[in-house]
Every structure is written in structure tokens, then in C-alpha cells.
mmCIF file of C-alpha atoms in Angstrom:
data_model
loop_
_atom_site.group_PDB
_atom_site.id
_atom_site.type_symbol
_atom_site.label_atom_id
_atom_site.label_comp_id
_atom_site.label_asym_id
_atom_site.label_seq_id
_atom_site.Cartn_x
_atom_site.Cartn_y
_atom_site.Cartn_z
ATOM 1 C CA MET A 218 89.889 81.231 115.322
ATOM 2 C CA ILE A 219 89.500 82.480 111.445
ATOM 3 C CA THR A 220 87.165 80.543 109.638
ATOM 4 C CA SER A 221 88.116 78.496 106.505
ATOM 5 C CA ASN A 222 86.434 80.724 104.097
ATOM 6 C CA LYS A 223 88.994 83.735 104.876
ATOM 7 C CA ARG A 224 92.526 83.848 104.177
ATOM 8 C CA VAL A 225 95.214 85.379 106.043
ATOM 9 C CA ARG A 226 98.427 86.553 104.267
ATOM 10 C CA TRP A 227 101.126 88.891 104.892
ATOM 11 C CA ALA A 228 100.657 91.506 102.244
ATOM 12 C CA SER A 229 103.597 93.384 100.561
ATOM 13 C CA LEU A 230 102.174 96.735 99.123
ATOM 14 C CA ALA A 231 105.428 98.346 98.445
ATOM 15 C CA ALA A 232 104.085 100.231 95.622
ATOM 16 C CA VAL A 233 101.911 102.386 98.059
ATOM 17 C CA GLY A 234 104.248 101.941 101.152
ATOM 18 C CA LEU A 235 101.883 99.948 103.006
ATOM 19 C CA THR A 236 103.133 96.804 104.470
ATOM 20 C CA SER A 237 100.656 95.408 106.603
ATOM 21 C CA LEU A 238 99.014 92.137 107.966
ATOM 22 C CA ALA A 239 96.023 91.869 105.412
ATOM 23 C CA LEU A 240 92.938 89.903 106.455
ATOM 24 C CA THR A 241 91.473 89.416 103.183
ATOM 25 C CA LEU A 242 87.873 88.759 103.000
ATOM 26 C CA GLY A 243 86.747 90.337 99.683
ATOM 27 C CA ALA A 244 87.915 91.857 96.278
ATOM 28 C CA CYS A 245 89.259 95.443 95.719
ATOM 29 C CA SER A 246 88.250 98.729 96.973
ATOM 30 C CA SER A 247 84.973 100.242 95.218
ATOM 31 C CA GLY A 248 86.852 103.557 94.912
ATOM 32 C CA MET A 249 83.450 105.561 96.268
ATOM 33 C CA GLU A 250 84.702 109.011 97.862
ATOM 34 C CA THR A 251 82.889 111.188 100.177
ATOM 35 C CA SER A 252 82.919 114.569 100.364
ATOM 36 C CA ASP A 253 84.214 114.997 103.837
ATOM 37 C CA ALA A 254 85.945 112.621 106.036
ATOM 38 C CA GLY A 255 83.082 110.592 108.018
ATOM 39 C CA ALA A 256 80.242 112.081 105.917
ATOM 40 C CA ALA A 257 77.802 109.816 104.393
ATOM 41 C CA PRO A 258 78.484 109.094 100.503
ATOM 42 C CA SER A 259 75.849 110.246 97.887
ATOM 43 C CA GLY A 260 74.387 106.826 97.570
ATOM 44 C CA GLY A 261 75.517 103.567 98.845
ATOM 45 C CA SER A 262 77.342 100.774 96.816
ATOM 46 C CA ASP A 263 76.829 97.079 96.782
ATOM 47 C CA GLY A 264 80.618 96.422 95.223
ATOM 48 C CA PRO A 265 83.345 95.182 97.195
ATOM 49 C CA LEU A 266 84.824 97.439 99.914
ATOM 50 C CA THR A 267 88.329 97.836 101.340
ATOM 51 C CA ILE A 268 88.940 99.133 104.825
ATOM 52 C CA ALA A 269 92.172 99.967 106.495
ATOM 53 C CA TYR A 270 92.289 99.259 110.155
ATOM 54 C CA LEU A 271 95.379 101.075 111.405
ATOM 55 C CA GLN A 272 96.124 99.993 115.243
ATOM 56 C CA LYS A 273 98.761 101.109 117.566
ATOM 57 C CA GLN A 274 100.528 98.274 119.718
ATOM 58 C CA GLY A 275 99.026 95.585 117.491
ATOM 59 C CA ASP A 276 100.985 92.990 118.968
ATOM 60 C CA GLN A 277 98.878 93.420 122.526
ATOM 61 C CA GLN A 278 96.145 90.832 122.775
ATOM 62 C CA TYR A 279 93.326 93.385 123.047
ATOM 63 C CA PHE A 280 94.347 94.615 119.793
ATOM 64 C CA ILE A 281 94.632 91.133 118.294
ATOM 65 C CA ASP A 282 91.173 90.544 119.287
ATOM 66 C CA GLU A 283 89.992 93.918 117.876
ATOM 67 C CA ALA A 284 91.606 92.845 114.400
ATOM 68 C CA GLN A 285 89.645 89.639 114.636
ATOM 69 C CA GLY A 286 86.475 91.211 115.526
ATOM 70 C CA ALA A 287 86.993 93.397 112.362
ATOM 71 C CA VAL A 288 87.461 90.492 110.242
ATOM 72 C CA ASP A 289 84.332 88.536 111.606
ATOM 73 C CA ALA A 290 82.337 91.700 110.860
ATOM 74 C CA ALA A 291 83.670 92.059 107.439
ATOM 75 C CA ASP A 292 83.144 88.530 106.640
ATOM 76 C CA ALA A 293 79.496 88.735 107.845
ATOM 77 C CA ALA A 294 78.931 91.725 105.565
ATOM 78 C CA GLY A 295 80.242 90.155 102.521
ATOM 79 C CA ASP A 296 82.699 91.110 99.714
ATOM 80 C CA VAL A 297 84.766 93.440 102.306
ATOM 81 C CA SER A 298 88.394 93.427 102.825
ATOM 82 C CA VAL A 299 89.939 94.618 105.807
ATOM 83 C CA ASN A 300 93.856 95.329 105.949
ATOM 84 C CA VAL A 301 94.975 95.600 109.485
ATOM 85 C CA VAL A 302 98.259 97.490 110.094
ATOM 86 C CA ASP A 303 100.547 97.577 113.269
ATOM 87 C CA LEU A 304 101.669 100.987 113.893
ATOM 88 C CA GLY A 305 103.406 100.168 117.233
ATOM 89 C CA THR A 306 103.925 103.459 119.233
ATOM 90 C CA ASP A 307 105.102 105.371 116.155
ATOM 91 C CA ALA A 308 102.964 108.533 115.421
ATOM 92 C CA ASN A 309 105.051 109.174 112.311
ATOM 93 C CA LYS A 310 104.404 105.603 111.162
ATOM 94 C CA ALA A 311 100.464 106.342 111.502
ATOM 95 C CA ILE A 312 100.625 109.227 109.467
ATOM 96 C CA SER A 313 102.697 107.461 106.509
ATOM 97 C CA GLU A 314 100.294 104.500 106.576
ATOM 98 C CA VAL A 315 97.323 106.909 106.351
ATOM 99 C CA GLU A 316 98.875 108.197 103.296
ATOM 100 C CA ALA A 317 99.574 104.642 102.011
ATOM 101 C CA ALA A 318 96.120 103.619 102.679
ATOM 102 C CA ILE A 319 94.850 106.536 100.647
ATOM 103 C CA ALA A 320 97.307 105.803 97.783
ATOM 104 C CA GLN A 321 96.017 102.196 97.848
ATOM 105 C CA GLY A 322 92.479 103.782 97.352
ATOM 106 C CA VAL A 323 90.783 102.254 100.312
ATOM 107 C CA ASP A 324 87.043 103.057 100.834
ATOM 108 C CA GLY A 325 87.502 103.908 104.571
ATOM 109 C CA ILE A 326 90.011 104.160 107.402
ATOM 110 C CA ILE A 327 89.766 103.181 110.938
ATOM 111 C CA ILE A 328 92.601 104.332 113.136
ATOM 112 C CA VAL A 329 93.847 103.773 116.663
ATOM 113 C CA VAL A 330 96.312 106.644 116.799
ATOM 114 C CA PRO A 331 99.682 106.218 118.957
ATOM 115 C CA ASP A 332 99.461 109.857 119.651
ATOM 116 C CA THR A 333 96.146 111.799 119.932
ATOM 117 C CA GLN A 334 98.066 114.883 118.487
ATOM 118 C CA ILE A 335 98.332 113.753 115.282
ATOM 119 C CA GLY A 336 94.447 113.830 114.824
ATOM 120 C CA PRO A 337 94.186 116.899 113.066
ATOM 121 C CA GLN A 338 96.789 115.703 110.487
ATOM 122 C CA VAL A 339 95.485 112.313 109.733
ATOM 123 C CA ILE A 340 91.863 113.751 109.713
ATOM 124 C CA GLN A 341 92.745 116.346 107.270
ATOM 125 C CA LEU A 342 94.458 113.857 105.061
ATOM 126 C CA ALA A 343 91.678 111.503 104.587
ATOM 127 C CA LYS A 344 89.260 114.659 104.122
ATOM 128 C CA ASP A 345 91.327 115.841 101.351
ATOM 129 C CA ALA A 346 91.272 112.389 99.678
ATOM 130 C CA GLY A 347 87.556 112.072 100.124
ATOM 131 C CA ILE A 348 87.911 108.985 102.336
ATOM 132 C CA PRO A 349 85.675 108.642 105.605
ATOM 133 C CA ILE A 350 87.725 108.051 108.471
ATOM 134 C CA MET A 351 86.833 107.133 112.055
ATOM 135 C CA ALA A 352 88.818 106.713 115.486
ATOM 136 C CA SER A 353 88.919 103.438 117.426
ATOM 137 C CA ASP A 354 89.828 103.308 120.974
ATOM 138 C CA ASP A 355 91.359 106.672 121.207
ATOM 139 C CA PRO A 356 89.209 109.791 120.398
ATOM 140 C CA ILE A 357 90.861 112.331 118.036
ATOM 141 C CA SER A 358 89.802 115.735 116.745
ATOM 142 C CA ASP A 359 90.072 117.923 113.599
ATOM 143 C CA GLY A 360 92.400 121.340 113.412
ATOM 144 C CA ALA A 361 88.913 123.087 114.543
ATOM 145 C CA GLY A 362 88.533 120.774 117.755
ATOM 146 C CA GLU A 363 85.641 118.852 116.133
ATOM 147 C CA PRO A 364 86.059 115.291 117.091
ATOM 148 C CA ALA A 365 86.113 112.290 114.704
ATOM 149 C CA ALA A 366 83.378 109.441 114.871
ATOM 150 C CA PHE A 367 84.590 107.064 117.653
ATOM 151 C CA THR A 368 84.207 103.493 118.549
ATOM 152 C CA GLY A 369 85.499 102.319 121.962
ATOM 153 C CA PHE A 370 85.243 102.951 125.678
ATOM 154 C CA ASP A 371 84.788 105.942 127.844
ATOM 155 C CA GLY A 372 88.304 106.280 129.567
ATOM 156 C CA THR A 373 87.007 108.107 132.667
ATOM 157 C CA SER A 374 83.996 105.613 133.343
ATOM 158 C CA MET A 375 86.502 102.652 132.713
ATOM 159 C CA GLY A 376 88.980 103.902 135.330
ATOM 160 C CA GLU A 377 86.038 104.626 137.838
ATOM 161 C CA LYS A 378 84.966 100.935 137.754
ATOM 162 C CA VAL A 379 88.613 99.876 138.289
ATOM 163 C CA GLY A 380 89.033 102.276 141.220
ATOM 164 C CA ALA A 381 85.742 101.259 142.707
ATOM 165 C CA GLU A 382 86.450 97.675 142.679
ATOM 166 C CA ALA A 383 90.015 98.252 144.098
ATOM 167 C CA ALA A 384 88.423 100.199 147.083
ATOM 168 C CA ARG A 385 85.899 97.360 147.607
ATOM 169 C CA LEU A 386 88.944 94.985 148.113
ATOM 170 C CA TYR A 387 90.834 97.351 150.073
ATOM 171 C CA GLN A 388 87.982 97.963 152.351
ATOM 172 C CA GLU A 389 87.225 94.282 152.655
ATOM 173 C CA GLY A 390 90.753 93.530 153.463
ATOM 174 C CA GLY A 391 90.800 95.811 156.428
ATOM 175 C CA TRP A 392 93.637 98.006 154.960
ATOM 176 C CA THR A 393 94.764 101.267 156.278
ATOM 177 C CA ALA A 394 96.648 104.474 154.635
ATOM 178 C CA ALA A 395 99.329 104.054 156.783
ATOM 179 C CA ASP A 396 100.620 100.814 155.423
ATOM 180 C CA THR A 397 99.718 101.009 151.850
ATOM 181 C CA ARG A 398 100.621 102.642 148.635
ATOM 182 C CA ILE A 399 98.699 102.882 145.422
ATOM 183 C CA LEU A 400 101.100 101.926 142.360
ATOM 184 C CA SER A 401 99.454 103.748 139.193
ATOM 185 C CA ALA A 402 101.487 102.978 135.970
ATOM 186 C CA TYR A 403 100.562 104.546 132.591
ATOM 187 C CA ARG A 404 102.026 106.229 129.684
ATOM 188 C CA GLN A 405 101.603 109.761 131.073
ATOM 189 C CA ASP A 406 101.578 111.605 127.827
ATOM 190 C CA GLN A 407 98.640 109.825 126.360
ATOM 191 C CA GLN A 408 95.242 111.318 127.086
ATOM 192 C CA ASN A 409 93.335 108.206 127.245
ATOM 193 C CA CYS A 410 95.534 106.671 129.719
ATOM 194 C CA VAL A 411 95.296 110.178 132.219
ATOM 195 C CA GLU A 412 91.650 109.683 132.264
ATOM 196 C CA ARG A 413 91.578 105.977 133.054
ATOM 197 C CA VAL A 414 93.994 106.474 136.014
ATOM 198 C CA ASP A 415 92.489 109.583 137.135
ATOM 199 C CA GLY A 416 88.996 107.994 137.178
ATOM 200 C CA ALA A 417 90.361 105.263 139.128
ATOM 201 C CA ALA A 418 91.887 107.560 141.783
ATOM 202 C CA ALA A 419 88.742 109.713 141.780
ATOM 203 C CA SER A 420 86.424 106.729 142.337
ATOM 204 C CA PHE A 421 88.822 105.211 144.955
ATOM 205 C CA SER A 422 89.228 108.346 147.086
ATOM 206 C CA GLU A 423 85.475 108.798 147.088
ATOM 207 C CA ALA A 424 84.868 105.320 148.294
ATOM 208 C CA VAL A 425 87.553 105.119 150.721
ATOM 209 C CA GLY A 426 87.897 108.827 151.916
ATOM 210 C CA ASP A 427 91.457 108.758 153.645
ATOM 211 C CA ALA A 428 93.084 107.079 150.673
ATOM 212 C CA PRO A 429 96.884 105.891 150.680
ATOM 213 C CA GLU A 430 99.394 107.903 148.953
ATOM 214 C CA THR A 431 99.707 107.033 144.926
ATOM 215 C CA ILE A 432 102.759 106.749 143.370
ATOM 216 C CA ASP A 433 102.797 107.371 139.430
ATOM 217 C CA ILE A 434 105.044 105.302 137.198
ATOM 218 C CA GLY A 435 105.520 106.427 133.708
ATOM 219 C CA THR A 436 105.656 103.565 131.316
ATOM 220 C CA ASP A 437 105.482 103.106 127.635
ATOM 221 C CA ASN A 438 102.373 101.137 128.272
ATOM 222 C CA SER A 439 104.149 97.438 128.222
ATOM 223 C CA ALA A 440 104.504 94.960 130.776
ATOM 224 C CA THR A 441 108.045 94.610 130.498
ATOM 225 C CA ASP A 442 108.523 98.561 130.955
ATOM 226 C CA ALA A 443 106.071 98.583 133.890
ATOM 227 C CA GLN A 444 107.845 95.825 135.671
ATOM 228 C CA ASP A 445 111.393 97.382 135.316
ATOM 229 C CA LYS A 446 110.170 100.688 136.283
ATOM 230 C CA ALA A 447 108.254 99.410 139.424
ATOM 231 C CA GLY A 448 111.053 97.507 140.583
ATOM 232 C CA ALA A 449 112.959 101.050 141.747
ATOM 233 C CA VAL A 450 109.736 102.083 143.460
ATOM 234 C CA ILE A 451 109.160 98.998 145.040
ATOM 235 C CA THR A 452 113.162 99.224 146.472
ATOM 236 C CA ALA A 453 112.729 102.833 147.516
ATOM 237 C CA ASN A 454 109.536 101.768 149.798
ATOM 238 C CA PRO A 455 110.636 98.900 152.061
ATOM 239 C CA ASP A 456 108.285 99.623 154.724
ATOM 240 C CA VAL A 457 105.241 99.340 152.634
ATOM 241 C CA THR A 458 103.237 96.438 153.801
ATOM 242 C CA ASN A 459 100.159 96.626 151.179
ATOM 243 C CA TRP A 460 100.009 97.671 147.663
ATOM 244 C CA VAL A 461 96.987 98.698 145.538
ATOM 245 C CA VAL A 462 98.016 98.606 141.633
ATOM 246 C CA TRP A 463 95.984 99.711 138.576
ATOM 247 C CA GLY A 464 97.075 101.267 135.142
ATOM 248 C CA CYS A 465 96.056 102.179 131.610
ATOM 249 C CA ASN A 466 95.951 98.662 130.531
ATOM 250 C CA ASP A 467 96.351 95.016 131.634
ATOM 251 C CA GLU A 468 100.047 95.154 130.625
ATOM 252 C CA ASN A 469 100.743 98.078 133.260
ATOM 253 C CA GLU A 470 98.988 96.315 136.226
ATOM 254 C CA THR A 471 100.378 92.623 135.448
ATOM 255 C CA GLY A 472 103.758 94.083 134.844
ATOM 256 C CA VAL A 473 103.664 95.937 138.474
ATOM 257 C CA VAL A 474 102.129 92.850 140.217
ATOM 258 C CA THR A 475 104.874 90.940 138.891
ATOM 259 C CA ALA A 476 107.628 93.082 140.044
ATOM 260 C CA LEU A 477 106.049 93.192 143.436
ATOM 261 C CA GLN A 478 105.816 89.216 143.684
ATOM 262 C CA ASN A 479 109.303 89.036 142.507
ATOM 263 C CA ALA A 480 110.343 91.266 145.175
ATOM 264 C CA GLY A 481 108.919 89.025 147.773
ATOM 265 C CA VAL A 482 105.669 90.690 148.441
ATOM 266 C CA SER A 483 102.874 88.162 149.086
ATOM 267 C CA PRO A 484 99.819 88.122 146.825
ATOM 268 C CA ASP A 485 97.813 88.685 149.726
ATOM 269 C CA ASN A 486 99.240 91.753 150.170
ATOM 270 C CA ILE A 487 98.630 93.120 146.821
ATOM 271 C CA ILE A 488 95.549 94.256 145.083
ATOM 272 C CA GLY A 489 95.818 94.439 141.357
ATOM 273 C CA VAL A 490 92.880 95.378 139.355
ATOM 274 C CA GLY A 491 93.753 95.227 135.757
ATOM 275 C CA LEU A 492 92.154 96.696 132.503
ATOM 276 C CA GLY A 493 91.548 94.381 129.807
ATOM 277 C CA ALA A 494 91.304 91.180 131.633
ATOM 278 C CA TYR A 495 93.685 89.419 128.873
ATOM 279 C CA LEU A 496 96.512 89.073 130.795
ATOM 280 C CA THR A 497 95.366 88.990 134.304
ATOM 281 C CA CYS A 498 93.020 85.795 133.377
ATOM 282 C CA LYS A 499 96.339 84.049 132.727
ATOM 283 C CA ASP A 500 96.925 83.464 136.538
ATOM 284 C CA TRP A 501 93.432 82.670 137.064
ATOM 285 C CA LYS A 502 93.459 80.208 134.427
ATOM 286 C CA ALA A 503 96.324 78.484 135.816
ATOM 287 C CA GLY A 504 94.894 78.397 139.209
ATOM 288 C CA GLN A 505 97.624 80.469 140.784
ATOM 289 C CA ASN A 506 97.705 82.293 144.009
ATOM 290 C CA THR A 507 98.055 85.941 142.657
ATOM 291 C CA GLY A 508 98.231 89.858 143.213
ATOM 292 C CA ASN A 509 95.916 89.973 140.070
ATOM 293 C CA LYS A 510 92.786 89.944 142.088
ATOM 294 C CA ALA A 511 90.515 91.568 139.253
ATOM 295 C CA ALA A 512 90.057 93.533 136.001
ATOM 296 C CA LEU A 513 87.754 95.340 134.047
ATOM 297 C CA PHE A 514 86.747 93.182 131.095
ATOM 298 C CA ILE A 515 86.819 95.175 127.639
ATOM 299 C CA SER A 516 86.055 93.254 124.470
ATOM 300 C CA GLY A 517 88.506 94.269 121.755
ATOM 301 C CA VAL A 518 86.599 91.859 119.360
ATOM 302 C CA GLU A 519 83.428 93.893 119.929
ATOM 303 C CA VAL A 520 85.024 97.026 119.340
ATOM 304 C CA GLY A 521 86.435 96.039 116.142
ATOM 305 C CA LYS A 522 82.986 94.447 114.846
ATOM 306 C CA ALA A 523 81.181 97.763 115.666
ATOM 307 C CA ALA A 524 83.859 99.722 114.057
ATOM 308 C CA VAL A 525 83.600 97.989 110.773
ATOM 309 C CA ASN A 526 79.887 97.685 110.977
ATOM 310 C CA SER A 527 79.614 101.310 111.144
ATOM 311 C CA MET A 528 81.795 101.995 108.181
ATOM 312 C CA VAL A 529 80.341 99.513 106.157
ATOM 313 C CA ASP A 530 76.865 100.952 106.845
ATOM 314 C CA LEU A 531 78.270 104.164 105.689
ATOM 315 C CA LEU A 532 79.800 103.019 102.536
ATOM 316 C CA ARG A 533 76.852 100.686 101.525
ATOM 317 C CA ASN A 534 73.770 102.349 102.865
ATOM 318 C CA GLY A 535 75.022 106.131 103.199
ATOM 319 C CA THR A 536 74.401 106.076 106.970
ATOM 320 C CA ALA A 537 76.287 108.745 108.896
ATOM 321 C CA LEU A 538 79.154 107.284 111.323
ATOM 322 C CA PRO A 539 77.638 107.436 114.817
ATOM 323 C CA PRO A 540 79.443 110.301 116.809
ATOM 324 C CA ALA A 541 80.432 107.859 119.424
ATOM 325 C CA THR A 542 79.873 104.243 119.927
ATOM 326 C CA VAL A 543 80.815 103.302 123.589
ATOM 327 C CA ALA A 544 81.155 99.542 124.285
ATOM 328 C CA ASP A 545 80.098 97.839 127.551
ATOM 329 C CA THR A 546 82.688 96.772 130.275
ATOM 330 C CA THR A 547 82.235 94.518 133.383
ATOM 331 C CA ILE A 548 84.313 93.429 136.328
ATOM 332 C CA VAL A 549 85.842 89.943 136.210
ATOM 333 C CA ASP A 550 87.765 88.132 138.725
ATOM 334 C CA ALA A 551 89.119 84.580 139.490
ATOM 335 C CA ASP A 552 85.663 83.018 139.909
ATOM 336 C CA ASN A 553 83.755 84.380 136.860
ATOM 337 C CA TRP A 554 85.949 85.449 134.236
ATOM 338 C CA GLU A 555 84.805 82.358 132.051
ATOM 339 C CA ALA A 556 81.181 82.910 132.552
ATOM 340 C CA LYS A 557 81.659 86.750 131.647
ATOM 341 C CA GLY A 558 82.982 85.623 128.417
ATOM 342 C CA VAL A 559 86.883 86.564 129.038
ATOM 343 C CA VAL A 560 88.738 84.246 126.097
ATOM 344 C CA CYS A 561 92.354 83.748 127.721
ATOM 345 C CA THR A 562 94.715 82.612 124.972
#
């Protein structure tokens, strides 16, 4: 919940081409510039700051939480404004919104890119403008292959935890490769998604040995698309008894689990391990018998806070952005999700 001393408004910044959800916590930009993107300014500033937080798929709960974390950090820092922009999945919009933020005169840019291939372009735009930029959630690099400062999660490690939990439940249930299939749903041209599902597959195979066949499902990372794409796969495999499900995010995993249950597969024959916990928790909160058995809890709030805190520290104190800030993750289930801090809205 946004506290009473913050005002939330839809901002129309047509003069600079930036139409965003502006979470306004302070006054205008200080106009302070840096010599290189991400480099420490020559001296800090106690004046007001404006930070653009550009997010892909900003309607997903994780990114909503991340925006709130950014707001909370800015409020605690004092005299800081955060402009949150939903880029959807449009890489071209991401580039145009970076240009718009530069034209607006923001002090810093934090970006979750829809496509990591635009990394060199957005980094160069910020560098040319003398505005520090950092990546959130999805790492990016410049044209020389040098990574931008990053706040988020280790994709491979996240996947490994998902796969290990799926393997534990698989072995606990006494399932076998002969009557089981693994459904792995993710956006296949997104590197962080590939890292996550590859990590899941590797840790599952290491724990199980004789792992079931994996069927990859290409999606746009939404629950609706995952559910739709899974339907055809399920229909094509009528003799499969048990299903293990994972994906790039909670949307993929819950979408596939929904498709399985809609096809008449019992929740007892589904081991779904989500990545996020913000959607898997809904069945647990409702007390439903579900194929969503567990999830890796990742806190968007904490990532948003960490990113803004690092950017403010750069702008105020001249402290260089940390090369990589990796947030903690933990496995949760129907029994412990509330105790572990998952907020299920």
C-alpha cells in the first residue's frame, strides 16, 4: 500500500514522448550528469532527484511489486521521484522510452529490457547523455561486451532450486520416467529464461538420474499463452500419467498447470514448481487442491528497493554502482508461504 505522503498519478509527458505511471515522491531532476553510464558523478548532490524505472511486462505482479519497492526506497531517501514505465514486451518502445527519459532530464535510468539484444543501444544512449544506467532483472552488456551494473537474481541458480524441488517431490511420489513427462514453458529467445529452465533441467537430472522426457513449450511468458500452448501438447500425449511442470516465471508454470487440470489431470498427478510465488500462492490462499505444489519465492519489492538505493547512492554520494546485486530466493509451498513473507494479492 502506498503511504499517504506519496501521490500516485498518471503523468502525460508528451513533450518528451514519455507516457508513464509516475510515482512521484519528490521534485524535479537535479540535472547532474556523469562522464560514463554507471560511473560515479564528480561529487554528490543533496538536491531533488528523478529516476526512470523502465520495466518490461509491468502488469505482472512481480513487476508491480518491484515498482512499489522502488517507490518505498525513494520515499525513504527523501526528495526522490521515480517514474515507472511499462514497456510491455516491445523492444522498440524500450529504446524510445530511454530517449524520452533522457530528454526529460532524469538523473538516472534503471531498465528491465524486453530483449537483451538492445543492451548496447540503450547503454550507449545513456552514456552519450551522461546519465548513469543500470539493468534490473535481466543483465545487459554494451557493444564491447562489458556488462552494465545489475540488480536482480542469478537465473541459473534460480532454475537449479526449482529443479531440485521438483526432483524431491518426484522422488517422494515414487514417480518413474516411463509414465511421466516434464513440461518446460518459457520464452525461448530470452536469455534469462533459457538460463532458468536449463538450470532446472540440470539439477533435476542430477538428482534423479533417469529423468523423464522434457517437452519444451515456447510462450510469450504470459499465463494465457502458456495455457493455450500447453493444451495441444497435452492432447498429443494422452498416455502420460504424471506431469512435472516448470517455466521461466509463475505465469508459465501456472498457465500449464491450469491447462492440465482443465484437461482432467488430477492435481495429485501434477508437480508444478513456480518461479515467483505471486500466482502459485493464490491456490494455497484459497485452500484448493492444486497441481501448483511449490514455488521459488522472489521478491520484486526487494529488487526495486536495492536498485533505487544503489542509484541514489551513486547520485548523492558518488558511490559507484555495484557490478551485481543478487537478491535472495527461497522455496515456498502451501504450508509455509505466508511465514516466508509472500504477499498474495
